XYZ file of C-alpha atoms in Angstrom:
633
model
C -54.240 -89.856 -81.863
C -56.590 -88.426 -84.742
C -57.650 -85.695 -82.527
C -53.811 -84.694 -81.868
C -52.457 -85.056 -85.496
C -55.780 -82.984 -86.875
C -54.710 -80.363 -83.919
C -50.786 -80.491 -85.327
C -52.303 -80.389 -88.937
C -54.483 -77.607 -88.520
C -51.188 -75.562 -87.925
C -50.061 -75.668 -91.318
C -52.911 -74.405 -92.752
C -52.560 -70.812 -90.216
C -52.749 -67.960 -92.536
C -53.387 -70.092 -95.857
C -55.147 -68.280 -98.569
C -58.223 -68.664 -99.346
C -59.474 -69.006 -102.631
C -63.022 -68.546 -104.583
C -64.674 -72.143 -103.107
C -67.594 -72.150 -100.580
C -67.453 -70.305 -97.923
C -63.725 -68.580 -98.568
C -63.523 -64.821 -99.212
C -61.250 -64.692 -101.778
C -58.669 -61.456 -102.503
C -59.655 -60.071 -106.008
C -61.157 -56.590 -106.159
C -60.954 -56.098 -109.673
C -62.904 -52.795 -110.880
C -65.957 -53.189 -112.628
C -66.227 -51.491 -115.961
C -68.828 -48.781 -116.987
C -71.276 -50.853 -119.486
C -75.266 -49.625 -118.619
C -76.034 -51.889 -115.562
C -80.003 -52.798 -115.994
C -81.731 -53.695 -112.811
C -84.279 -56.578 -113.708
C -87.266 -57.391 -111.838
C -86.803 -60.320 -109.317
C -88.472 -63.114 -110.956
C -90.368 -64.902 -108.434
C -89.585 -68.593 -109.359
C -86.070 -70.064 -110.524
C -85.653 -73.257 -111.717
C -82.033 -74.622 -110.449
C -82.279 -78.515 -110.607
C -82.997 -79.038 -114.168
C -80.555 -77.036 -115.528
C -77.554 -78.828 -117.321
C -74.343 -78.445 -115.626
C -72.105 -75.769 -117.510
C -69.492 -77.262 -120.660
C -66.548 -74.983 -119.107
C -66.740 -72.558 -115.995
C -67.651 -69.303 -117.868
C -65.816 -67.188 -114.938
C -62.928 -65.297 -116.609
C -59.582 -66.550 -115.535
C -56.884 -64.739 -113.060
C -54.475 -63.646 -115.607
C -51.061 -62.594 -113.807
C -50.043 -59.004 -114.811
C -46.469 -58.168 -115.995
C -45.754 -54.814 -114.951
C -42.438 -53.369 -115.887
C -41.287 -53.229 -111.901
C -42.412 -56.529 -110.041
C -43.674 -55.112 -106.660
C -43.197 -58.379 -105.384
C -39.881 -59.468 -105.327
C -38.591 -57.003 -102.409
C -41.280 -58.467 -100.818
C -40.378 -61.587 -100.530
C -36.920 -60.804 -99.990
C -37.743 -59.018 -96.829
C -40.157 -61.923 -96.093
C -37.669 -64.424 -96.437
C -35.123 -62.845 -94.939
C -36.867 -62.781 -91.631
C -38.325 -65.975 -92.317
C -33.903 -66.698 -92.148
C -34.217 -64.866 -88.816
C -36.262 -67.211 -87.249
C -34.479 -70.380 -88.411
C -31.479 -68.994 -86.517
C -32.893 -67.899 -83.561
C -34.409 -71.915 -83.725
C -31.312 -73.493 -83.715
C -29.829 -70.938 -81.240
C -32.813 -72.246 -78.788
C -34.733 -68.638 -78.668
C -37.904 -70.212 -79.354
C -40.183 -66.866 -78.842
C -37.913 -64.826 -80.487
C -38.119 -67.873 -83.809
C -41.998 -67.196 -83.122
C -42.184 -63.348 -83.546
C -40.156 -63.690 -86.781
C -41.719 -66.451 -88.558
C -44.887 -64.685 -87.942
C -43.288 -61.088 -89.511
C -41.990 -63.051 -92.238
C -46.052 -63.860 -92.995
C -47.389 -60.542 -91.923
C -44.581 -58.589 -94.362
C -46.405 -60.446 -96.661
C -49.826 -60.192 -95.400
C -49.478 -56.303 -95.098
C -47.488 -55.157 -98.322
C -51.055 -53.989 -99.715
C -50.528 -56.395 -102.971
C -53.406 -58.600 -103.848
C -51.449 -61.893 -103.274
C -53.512 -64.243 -105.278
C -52.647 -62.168 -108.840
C -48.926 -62.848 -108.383
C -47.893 -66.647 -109.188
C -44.477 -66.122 -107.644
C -45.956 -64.438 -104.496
C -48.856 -66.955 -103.475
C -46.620 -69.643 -103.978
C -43.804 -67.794 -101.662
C -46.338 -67.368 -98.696
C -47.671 -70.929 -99.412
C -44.100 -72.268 -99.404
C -43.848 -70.137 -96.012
C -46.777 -71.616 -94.568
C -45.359 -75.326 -95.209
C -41.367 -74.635 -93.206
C -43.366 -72.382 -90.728
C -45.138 -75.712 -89.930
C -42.445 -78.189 -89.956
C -40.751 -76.447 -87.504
C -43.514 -75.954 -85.064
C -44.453 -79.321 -85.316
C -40.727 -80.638 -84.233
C -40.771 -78.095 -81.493
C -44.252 -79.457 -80.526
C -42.877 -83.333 -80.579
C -40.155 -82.111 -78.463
C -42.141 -80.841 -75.651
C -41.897 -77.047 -76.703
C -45.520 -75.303 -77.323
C -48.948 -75.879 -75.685
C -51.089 -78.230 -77.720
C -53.628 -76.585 -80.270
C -57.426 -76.249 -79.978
C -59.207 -78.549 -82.149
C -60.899 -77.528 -85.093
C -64.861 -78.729 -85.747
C -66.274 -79.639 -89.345
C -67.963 -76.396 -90.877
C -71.623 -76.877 -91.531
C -71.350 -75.139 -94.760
C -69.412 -77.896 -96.235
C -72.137 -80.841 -95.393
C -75.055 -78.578 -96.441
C -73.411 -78.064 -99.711
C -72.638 -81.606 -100.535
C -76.091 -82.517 -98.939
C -78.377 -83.997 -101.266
C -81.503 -81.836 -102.089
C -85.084 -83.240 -102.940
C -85.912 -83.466 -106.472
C -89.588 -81.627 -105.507
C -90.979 -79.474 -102.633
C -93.383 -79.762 -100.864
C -96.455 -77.776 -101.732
C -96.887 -77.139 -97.909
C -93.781 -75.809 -97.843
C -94.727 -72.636 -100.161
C -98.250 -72.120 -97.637
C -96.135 -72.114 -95.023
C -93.156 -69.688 -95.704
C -95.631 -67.379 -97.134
C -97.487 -67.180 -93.743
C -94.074 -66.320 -92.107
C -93.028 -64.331 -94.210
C -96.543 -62.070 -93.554
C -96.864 -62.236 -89.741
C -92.875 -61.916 -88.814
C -90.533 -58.770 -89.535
C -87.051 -59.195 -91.685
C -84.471 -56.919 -92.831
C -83.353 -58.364 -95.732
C -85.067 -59.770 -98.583
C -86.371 -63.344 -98.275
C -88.167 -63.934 -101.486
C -89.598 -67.594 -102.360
C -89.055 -68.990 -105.085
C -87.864 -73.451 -105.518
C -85.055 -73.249 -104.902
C -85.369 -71.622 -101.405
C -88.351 -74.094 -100.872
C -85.956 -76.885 -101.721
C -83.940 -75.911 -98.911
C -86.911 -75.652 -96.793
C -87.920 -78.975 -96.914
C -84.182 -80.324 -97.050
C -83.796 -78.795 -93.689
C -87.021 -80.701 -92.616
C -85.421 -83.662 -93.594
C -82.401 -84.803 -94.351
C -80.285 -81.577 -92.884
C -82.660 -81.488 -89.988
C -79.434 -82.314 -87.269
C -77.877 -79.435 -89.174
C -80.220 -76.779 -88.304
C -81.203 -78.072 -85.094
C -77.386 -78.205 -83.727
C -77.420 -74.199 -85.241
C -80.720 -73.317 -83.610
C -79.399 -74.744 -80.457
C -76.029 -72.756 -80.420
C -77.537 -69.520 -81.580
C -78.745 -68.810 -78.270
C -74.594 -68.857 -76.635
C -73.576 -66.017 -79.072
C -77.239 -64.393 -80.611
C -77.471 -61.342 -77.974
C -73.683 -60.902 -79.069
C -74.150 -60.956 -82.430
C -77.163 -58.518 -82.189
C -75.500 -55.914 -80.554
C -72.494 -56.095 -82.844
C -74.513 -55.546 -86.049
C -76.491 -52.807 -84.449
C -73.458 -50.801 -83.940
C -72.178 -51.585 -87.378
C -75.423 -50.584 -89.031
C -76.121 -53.159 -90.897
C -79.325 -55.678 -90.606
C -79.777 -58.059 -87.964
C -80.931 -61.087 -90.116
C -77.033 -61.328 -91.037
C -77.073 -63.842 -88.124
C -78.443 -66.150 -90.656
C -75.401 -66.060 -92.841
C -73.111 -66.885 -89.770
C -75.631 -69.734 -89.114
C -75.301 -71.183 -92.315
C -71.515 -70.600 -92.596
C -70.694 -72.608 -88.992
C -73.558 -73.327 -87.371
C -72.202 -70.667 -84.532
C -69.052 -72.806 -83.770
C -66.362 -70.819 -83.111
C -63.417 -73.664 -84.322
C -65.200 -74.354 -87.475
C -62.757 -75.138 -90.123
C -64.202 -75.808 -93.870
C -62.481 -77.527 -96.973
C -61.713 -74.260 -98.482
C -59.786 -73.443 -95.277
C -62.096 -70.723 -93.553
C -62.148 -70.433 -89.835
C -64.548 -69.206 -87.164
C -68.074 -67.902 -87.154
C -68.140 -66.594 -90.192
C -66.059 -68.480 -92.005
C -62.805 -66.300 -92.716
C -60.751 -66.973 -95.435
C -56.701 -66.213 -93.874
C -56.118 -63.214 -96.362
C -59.825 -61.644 -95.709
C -59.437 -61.913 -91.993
C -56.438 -59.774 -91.961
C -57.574 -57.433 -93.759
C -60.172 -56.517 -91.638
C -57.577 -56.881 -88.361
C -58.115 -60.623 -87.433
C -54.612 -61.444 -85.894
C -53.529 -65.318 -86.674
C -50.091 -65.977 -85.302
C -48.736 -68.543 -83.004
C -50.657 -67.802 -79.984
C -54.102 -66.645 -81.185
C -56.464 -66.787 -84.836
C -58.996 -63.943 -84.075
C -60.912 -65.224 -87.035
C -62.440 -67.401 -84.000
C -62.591 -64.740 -81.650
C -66.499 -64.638 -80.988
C -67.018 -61.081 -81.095
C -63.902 -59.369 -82.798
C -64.932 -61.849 -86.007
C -68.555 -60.748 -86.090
C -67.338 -56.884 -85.980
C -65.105 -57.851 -88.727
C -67.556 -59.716 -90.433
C -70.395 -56.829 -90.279
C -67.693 -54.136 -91.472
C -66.878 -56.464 -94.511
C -70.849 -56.792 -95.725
C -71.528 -53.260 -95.027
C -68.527 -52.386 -97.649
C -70.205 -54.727 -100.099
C -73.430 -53.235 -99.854
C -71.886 -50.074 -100.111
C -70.056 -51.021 -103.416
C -73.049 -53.238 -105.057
C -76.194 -51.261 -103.283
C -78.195 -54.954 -102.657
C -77.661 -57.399 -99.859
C -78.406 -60.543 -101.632
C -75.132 -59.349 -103.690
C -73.293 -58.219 -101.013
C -73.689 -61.492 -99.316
C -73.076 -63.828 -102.554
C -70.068 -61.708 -102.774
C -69.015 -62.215 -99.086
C -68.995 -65.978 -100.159
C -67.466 -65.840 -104.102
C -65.353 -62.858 -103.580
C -66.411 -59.452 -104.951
C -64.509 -59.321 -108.174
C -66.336 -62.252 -109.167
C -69.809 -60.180 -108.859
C -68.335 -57.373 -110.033
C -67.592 -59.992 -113.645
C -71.028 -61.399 -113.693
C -72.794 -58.195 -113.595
C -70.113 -56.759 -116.306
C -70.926 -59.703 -118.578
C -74.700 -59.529 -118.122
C -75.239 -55.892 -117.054
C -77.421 -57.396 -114.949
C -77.058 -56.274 -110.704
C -79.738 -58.725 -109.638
C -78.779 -62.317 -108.039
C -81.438 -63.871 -109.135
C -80.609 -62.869 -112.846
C -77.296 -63.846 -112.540
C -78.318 -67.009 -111.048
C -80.941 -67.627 -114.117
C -77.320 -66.938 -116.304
C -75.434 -69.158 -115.037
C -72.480 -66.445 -114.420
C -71.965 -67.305 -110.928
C -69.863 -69.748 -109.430
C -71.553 -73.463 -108.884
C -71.534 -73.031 -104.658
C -72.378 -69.485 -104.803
C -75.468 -70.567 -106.515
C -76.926 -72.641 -103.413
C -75.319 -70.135 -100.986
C -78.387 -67.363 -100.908
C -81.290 -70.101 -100.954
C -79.251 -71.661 -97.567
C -79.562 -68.432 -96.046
C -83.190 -67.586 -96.747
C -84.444 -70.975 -96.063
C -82.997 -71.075 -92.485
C -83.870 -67.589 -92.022
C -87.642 -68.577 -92.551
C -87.600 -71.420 -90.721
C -85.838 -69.807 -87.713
C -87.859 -66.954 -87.618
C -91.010 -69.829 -87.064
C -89.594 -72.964 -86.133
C -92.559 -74.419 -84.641
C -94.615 -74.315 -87.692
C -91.807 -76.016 -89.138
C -91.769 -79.043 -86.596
C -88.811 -77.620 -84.374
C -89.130 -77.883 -80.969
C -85.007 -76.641 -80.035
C -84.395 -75.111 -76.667
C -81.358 -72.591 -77.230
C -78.196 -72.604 -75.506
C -78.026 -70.449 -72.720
C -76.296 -66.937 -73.610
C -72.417 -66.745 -72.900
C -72.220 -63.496 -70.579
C -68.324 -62.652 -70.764
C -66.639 -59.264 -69.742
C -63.265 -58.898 -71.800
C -59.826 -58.704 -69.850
C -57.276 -56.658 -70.944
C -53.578 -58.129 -69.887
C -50.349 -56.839 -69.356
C -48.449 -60.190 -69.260
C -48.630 -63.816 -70.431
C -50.854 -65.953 -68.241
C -51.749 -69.541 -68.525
C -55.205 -70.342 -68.811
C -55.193 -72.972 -65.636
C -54.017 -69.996 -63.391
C -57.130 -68.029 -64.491
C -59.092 -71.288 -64.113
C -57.860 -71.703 -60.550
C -58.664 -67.937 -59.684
C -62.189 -68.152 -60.726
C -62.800 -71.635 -59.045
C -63.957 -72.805 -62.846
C -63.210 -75.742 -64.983
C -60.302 -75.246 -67.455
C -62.551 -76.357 -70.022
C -65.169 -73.170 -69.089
C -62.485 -71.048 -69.625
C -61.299 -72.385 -72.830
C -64.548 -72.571 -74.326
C -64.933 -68.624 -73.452
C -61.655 -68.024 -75.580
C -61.556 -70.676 -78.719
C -59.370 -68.042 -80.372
C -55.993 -68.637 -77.634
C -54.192 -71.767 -80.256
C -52.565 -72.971 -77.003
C -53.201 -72.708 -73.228
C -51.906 -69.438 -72.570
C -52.280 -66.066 -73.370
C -49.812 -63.945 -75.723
C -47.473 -61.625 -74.298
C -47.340 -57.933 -74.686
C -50.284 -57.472 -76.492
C -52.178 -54.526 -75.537
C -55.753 -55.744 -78.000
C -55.992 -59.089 -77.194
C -59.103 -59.929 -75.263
C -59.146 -62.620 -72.389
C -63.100 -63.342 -72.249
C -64.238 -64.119 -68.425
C -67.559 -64.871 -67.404
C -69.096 -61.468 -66.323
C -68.628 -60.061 -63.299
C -65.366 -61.766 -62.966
C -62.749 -59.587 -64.522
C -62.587 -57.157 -60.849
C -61.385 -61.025 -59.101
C -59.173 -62.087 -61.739
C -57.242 -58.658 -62.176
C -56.768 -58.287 -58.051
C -55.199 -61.855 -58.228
C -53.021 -61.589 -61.168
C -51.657 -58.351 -59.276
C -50.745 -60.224 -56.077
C -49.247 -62.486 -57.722
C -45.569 -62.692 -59.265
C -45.311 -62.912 -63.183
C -42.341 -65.294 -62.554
C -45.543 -67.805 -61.559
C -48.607 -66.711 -63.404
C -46.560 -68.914 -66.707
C -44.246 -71.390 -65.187
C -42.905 -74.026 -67.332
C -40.106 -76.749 -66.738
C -38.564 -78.998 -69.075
C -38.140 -83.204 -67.882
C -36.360 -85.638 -69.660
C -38.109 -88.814 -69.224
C -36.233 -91.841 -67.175
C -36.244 -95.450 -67.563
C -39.045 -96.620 -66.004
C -40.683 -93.149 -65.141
C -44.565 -92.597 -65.248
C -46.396 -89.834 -65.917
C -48.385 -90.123 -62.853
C -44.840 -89.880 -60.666
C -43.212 -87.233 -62.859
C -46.918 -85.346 -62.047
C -46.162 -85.597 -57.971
C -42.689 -84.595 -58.547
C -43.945 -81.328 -59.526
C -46.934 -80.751 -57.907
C -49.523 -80.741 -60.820
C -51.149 -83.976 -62.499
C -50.859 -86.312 -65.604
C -53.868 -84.869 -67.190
C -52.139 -81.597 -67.318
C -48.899 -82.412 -68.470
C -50.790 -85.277 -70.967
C -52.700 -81.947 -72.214
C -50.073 -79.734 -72.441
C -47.872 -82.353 -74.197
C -50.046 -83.492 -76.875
C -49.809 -87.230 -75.307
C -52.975 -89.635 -76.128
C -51.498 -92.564 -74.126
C -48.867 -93.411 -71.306
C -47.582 -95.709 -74.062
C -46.403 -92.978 -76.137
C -43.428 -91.518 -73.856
C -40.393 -92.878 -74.046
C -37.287 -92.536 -72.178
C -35.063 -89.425 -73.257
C -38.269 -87.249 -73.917
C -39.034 -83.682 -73.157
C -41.302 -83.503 -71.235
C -42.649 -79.648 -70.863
C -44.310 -79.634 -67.156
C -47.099 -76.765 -66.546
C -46.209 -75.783 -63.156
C -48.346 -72.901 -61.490
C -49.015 -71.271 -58.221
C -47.244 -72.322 -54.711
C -45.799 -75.971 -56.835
C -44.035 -73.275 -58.664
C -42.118 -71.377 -56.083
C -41.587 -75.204 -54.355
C -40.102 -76.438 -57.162
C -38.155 -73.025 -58.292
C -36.576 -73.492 -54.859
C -36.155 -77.264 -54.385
C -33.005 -78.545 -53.140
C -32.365 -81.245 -55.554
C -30.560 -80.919 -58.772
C -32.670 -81.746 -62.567
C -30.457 -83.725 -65.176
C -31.157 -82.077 -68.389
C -30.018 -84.542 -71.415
C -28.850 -82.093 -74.038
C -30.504 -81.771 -77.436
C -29.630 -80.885 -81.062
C -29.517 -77.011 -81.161
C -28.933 -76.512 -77.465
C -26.622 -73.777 -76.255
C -25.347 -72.756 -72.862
C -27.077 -70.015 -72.626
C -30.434 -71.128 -73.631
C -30.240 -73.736 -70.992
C -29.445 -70.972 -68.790
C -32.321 -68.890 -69.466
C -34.850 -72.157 -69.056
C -33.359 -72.922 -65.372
C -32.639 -69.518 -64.738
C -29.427 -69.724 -63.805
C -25.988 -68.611 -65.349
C -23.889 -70.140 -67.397
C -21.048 -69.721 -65.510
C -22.968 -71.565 -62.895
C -23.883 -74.482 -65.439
C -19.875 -74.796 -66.149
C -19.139 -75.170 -62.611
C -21.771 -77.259 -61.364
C -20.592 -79.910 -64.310
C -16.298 -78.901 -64.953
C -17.184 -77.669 -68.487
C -14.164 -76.515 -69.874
C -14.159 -72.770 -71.453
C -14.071 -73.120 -75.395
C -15.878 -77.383 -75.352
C -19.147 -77.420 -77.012
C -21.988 -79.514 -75.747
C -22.286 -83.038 -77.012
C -26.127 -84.257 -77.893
C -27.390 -86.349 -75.234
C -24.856 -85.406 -72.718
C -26.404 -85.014 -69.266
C -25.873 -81.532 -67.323
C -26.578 -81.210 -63.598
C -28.472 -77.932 -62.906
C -29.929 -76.888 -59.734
C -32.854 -74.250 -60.163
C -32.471 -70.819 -58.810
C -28.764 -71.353 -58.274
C -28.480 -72.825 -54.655
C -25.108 -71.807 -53.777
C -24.827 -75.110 -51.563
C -24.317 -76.610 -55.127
C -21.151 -75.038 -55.687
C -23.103 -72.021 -57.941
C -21.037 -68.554 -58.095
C -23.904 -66.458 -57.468
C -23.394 -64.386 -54.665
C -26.623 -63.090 -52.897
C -25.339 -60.371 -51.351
C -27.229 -57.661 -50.050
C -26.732 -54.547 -47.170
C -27.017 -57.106 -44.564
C -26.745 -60.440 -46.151
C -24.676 -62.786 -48.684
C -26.558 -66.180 -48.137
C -28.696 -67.226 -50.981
C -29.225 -70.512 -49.580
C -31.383 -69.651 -46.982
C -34.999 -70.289 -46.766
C -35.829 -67.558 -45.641
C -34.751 -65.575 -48.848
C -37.465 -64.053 -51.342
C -36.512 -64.250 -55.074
C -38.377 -61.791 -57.023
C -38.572 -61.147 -60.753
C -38.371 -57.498 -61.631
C -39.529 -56.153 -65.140
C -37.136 -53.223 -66.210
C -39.566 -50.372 -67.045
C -38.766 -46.808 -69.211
C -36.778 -44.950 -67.370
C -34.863 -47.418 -65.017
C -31.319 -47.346 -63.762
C -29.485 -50.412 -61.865
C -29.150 -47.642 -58.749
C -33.277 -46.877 -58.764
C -33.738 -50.628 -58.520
C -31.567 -50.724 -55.758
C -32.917 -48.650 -53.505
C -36.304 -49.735 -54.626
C -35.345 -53.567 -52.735
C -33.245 -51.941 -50.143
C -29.885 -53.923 -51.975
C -26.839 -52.766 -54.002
C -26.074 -52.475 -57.811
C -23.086 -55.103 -57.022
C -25.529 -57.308 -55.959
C -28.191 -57.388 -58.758
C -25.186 -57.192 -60.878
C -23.803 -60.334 -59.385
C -26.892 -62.170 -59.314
C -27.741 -61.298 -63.174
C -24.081 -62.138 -64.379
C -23.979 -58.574 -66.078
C -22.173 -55.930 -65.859
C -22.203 -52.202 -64.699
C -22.146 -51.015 -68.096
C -24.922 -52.737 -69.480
C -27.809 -50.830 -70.860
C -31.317 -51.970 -69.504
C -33.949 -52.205 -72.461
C -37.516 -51.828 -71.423
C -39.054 -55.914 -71.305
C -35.522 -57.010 -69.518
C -36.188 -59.236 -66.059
C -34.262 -58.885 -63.418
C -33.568 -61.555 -60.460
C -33.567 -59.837 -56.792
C -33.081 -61.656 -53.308
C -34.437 -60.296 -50.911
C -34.014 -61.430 -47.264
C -36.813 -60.911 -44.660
């Protein structure tokens, strides 16, 4: 149960700000003014221990401007407005369609080009968007609707900054790094001083399970990363930084509410084109985070000329450098360190780095003996529809859990739809096998879902046999931690895939479907895939009654006409849809379509699709639109 309500808790923090703490990249890029800027010369020893702890935090405050015209309130006008949209299309059961809007309501704000953290009324909109968004996807979640969430992992940067640090060093310690530091090649500076060898010999001791569960991962996503920050141009001993950030776990979530690799703060990752919406967070997206990462620290070197700044302002937020140099004049960390102008975390931050760069770069001198993770070898699939994960997993004849660990950025067990740069990662050599099956196989069945309301006395293990999958899957899928938890009257949402799919879409027997709050005709149509025309025969629904919550509807799947369904199948040759010998296929109306092209396509009439669509002649096709076709053999 912890595992499930951290999952269902994690979703209300999608998109959060984040602000200056550890770890988040915060939003401020205030401009620096024009004083002389004096670069010092890097003293080689600073004393951080001893140091009394600051009487107020000397950072200059946010101060909200007042600006004659308030750019933000048609903001979040437009922002709530769809936010409105999606409440609607909630109640009216068009749960995608809630989705897409709830997610524009956060991009409108997300995209409007104002830096949301200097506007009170703003931040607290889009937090106050972030809270209803989650309310209502947790409902939907405890009624069935949604795939479960990945879970989210402690972020290493958190523990090693509330780690306690040894009073001394070791002498040793000093020897040692000074040998590395002579016999193996860096690109960025990696100067000693105590309070890198602090870190040294805290990672010998008591953060040793740190670094070793880092060095250990490296090895999954280091040829990866390499490559990445080659092509970016910018050095390779960044890797360090995303080592000391999440220890190379891709679902690393920290207090300050940073996700993925390298630690992206919700504002910063969009910026740099990390979607987070209801079916993916790119900040945890292996390789399109580390491209976004390497793009953000080569435009802070490029705007403070110095990688030990660029990085402290990766973690404190560039406007904060940009006021410690303007105070000091000084462009040198270590001099703003000595001054006390930088923010307490962002202190520690550059001494983490260095001292895990030096002992990575010679961990056997150090007393590690770590054999890396092998390297993940993935290709990158490029889809044209929705497809659930366990399809993909049955394809490749690999676990589900293989597959999932391949793509930590999917939030729930199936891919978005429609969305030309999202990346399905596949182990290489795979993506040839995966594409040939996916296009012999019917998009009706690559995502198949139905909906179960739980009966007295009911199991999970017989509701599993009923439709051809198992308990573990629809346990999974549901967010259940124990057979105890299901109750009579529940929705059950049942993953259904492959042959079970077409077996159950054309089963003989009826499903009673106990209606809920918000339920319409119509959207209970579109879930069975039937009409509701059908749905008012099959129970003697008078035209103009409204459904009652809780009352029970007999629907039979597919419309078999030997229930008394209106759906003619009717063809050149043919009007039986009961037959079972008929095909049913799902056609996707494409640009340029007509109801006569599709016709002769499938060898049927335009009164026939029309019939079996409930629509009429005049009805304009939009591009997206599916179609139902029988075909008989």
């Amino acid at each position: 149960m912890e595992q499930q309500k951290g999952a269902l808790i994690s979703a209300a923090v999608l998109l959060i700000l984040g602000g200056s703490a550890l770890s988040c990249k915060p939003k401020t890029r205030t401009a620096v003014a024009q004083p002389p800027v004096t670069q010092a010369p890097r003293p080689p020893e600073v004393q951080i221990a001893s140091l009394p702890e600051p009487a107020s935090n000397p950072l200059v405050k946010k101060t909200e401007p007042k600006p004659s015209f308030d750019p933000t309130e048609e903001v979040i006008r437009k922002s709530e407005a769809r936010f409105r949209e999606g409440e609607k299309n909630l109640k009216a059961g068009f749960l995608e369609k809630a989705k897409r809007d709830f997610d524009a309501a956060l991009e409108i704000v997300l995209r409007s080009g104002i830096e949301v953290s200097r506007f009170e009324k703003l931040e607290s909109h889009y937090e106050s968007l972030i809270d209803r968004i989650f309310h209502h996807e947790l409902t939907a979640l405890k009624e069935g609707d949604g795939f479960t969430e990945e879970r989210y992992e402690s972020a290493p940067i958190d523990e090693i900054a509330s780690g306690q640090l040894p009073s001394t060093f070791d002498p040793n310690s000093r020897r040692l790094a000074e040998e590395s530091l002579q016999q193996i090649p860096h690109d960025i500076p990696l100067p000693l001083n105590d309070a890198v060898l602090r870190y040294v010999d805290y990672f010998q001791g008591r953060g040793r399970k740190t670094m070793e569960a880092g060095m250990q991962r490296a090895g999954r996503y280091r040829s990866m990363i390499s490559r990445v920050l080659a092509e970016e141009g910018v050095p390779q001993d960044l890797i360090y930084l995303c080592q000391a950030e999440s220890g190379f776990r891709p679902l690393a979530y920290s207090r300050a509410k940073c996700k993925g690799l390298w630690q992206f703060a919700s504002f910063r990752g969009a910026e740099y084109g990390l979607k987070q919406n209801w079916w993916v967070d790119e900040r945890s997206d292996p390789e399109k985070s580390t491209r976004a990462a390497a793009r953000h620290l080569r435009d802070l070197y490029q705007q403070f000329g110095d990688w030990l700044l660029a990085m402290a302002a990766y973690n404190t937020g560039p406007g904060n450098i940009e006021r410690a140099i303007e105070r000091t004049g000084y462009a040198d960390y270590w001099e703003l360190l000595k001054r006390r102008t930088l923010h307490p975390e962002t202190q520690n931050y550059i001494p983490i780095i260095i001292a895990m760069a030096i002992i990575s770069k010679d961990p056997l001198k150090y007393g590690f003996e770590v054999e890396p993770d092998p390297s993940l070898e993935t290709e990158a699939v490029t889809l044209e529809t929705a497809v659930e994960l366990r399809t993909v997993a049955q394809i490749l004849e690999i676990p589900l859990q293989e597959i999932k660990e391949l793509n930590p950025h999917i939030r729930r067990l199936v891919t978005p739809r429609r969305d030309p740069d999202f990346n399905l990662y596949v182990p290489s050599g795979s993506k040839d096998k995966l594409l040939a099956s996916l296009g012999d196989m019917p998009e009706e069945i690559q995502v198949t879902r139905r909906t179960h309301r739980i009966e007295e006395g009911e199991t999970l293990h017989e509701i599993a046999r009923k439709y051809g999958t198992t308990a573990e899957a629809i346990a999974q899928v549901n967010g259940i931690s124990s057979p105890r938890t299901i109750q009579p009257g529940d929705a059950l949402s049942i993953p259904v895939t492959g042959e079970a799919a077409v077996n159950e879409i054309e089963s003989d027997g009826p499903v009673r479907y106990a209606v809920r709050r918000g339920d319409t005709l119509s959207g209970i149509a579109r879930e069975f895939d039937v009409s509701v025309v059908q749905i008012r025969k099959w129970n003697k629904l008078r035209t103009g009654r409204g459904l009652r919550v809780g009352q029970v509807l007999t629907i039979y799947p597919g419309g078999d006409a030997r229930a008394g369904g209106t759906r003619t199948i009717a063809s050149k040759s043919s009007s039986n849809s009961g037959s079972r010998g008929t095909q049913r296929i799902v056609h996707r109306v494409k640009k340029g379509d007509t109801l006569y092209a599709i016709a002769s396509d499938y060898k049927t009439s335009v009164d026939s699709i029309v019939t079996w669509n409930n629509i009429s002649k005049k009805d304009t096709l939009r591009v997206g639109d599916r179609l139902t076709i029988y075909l008989n053999p």
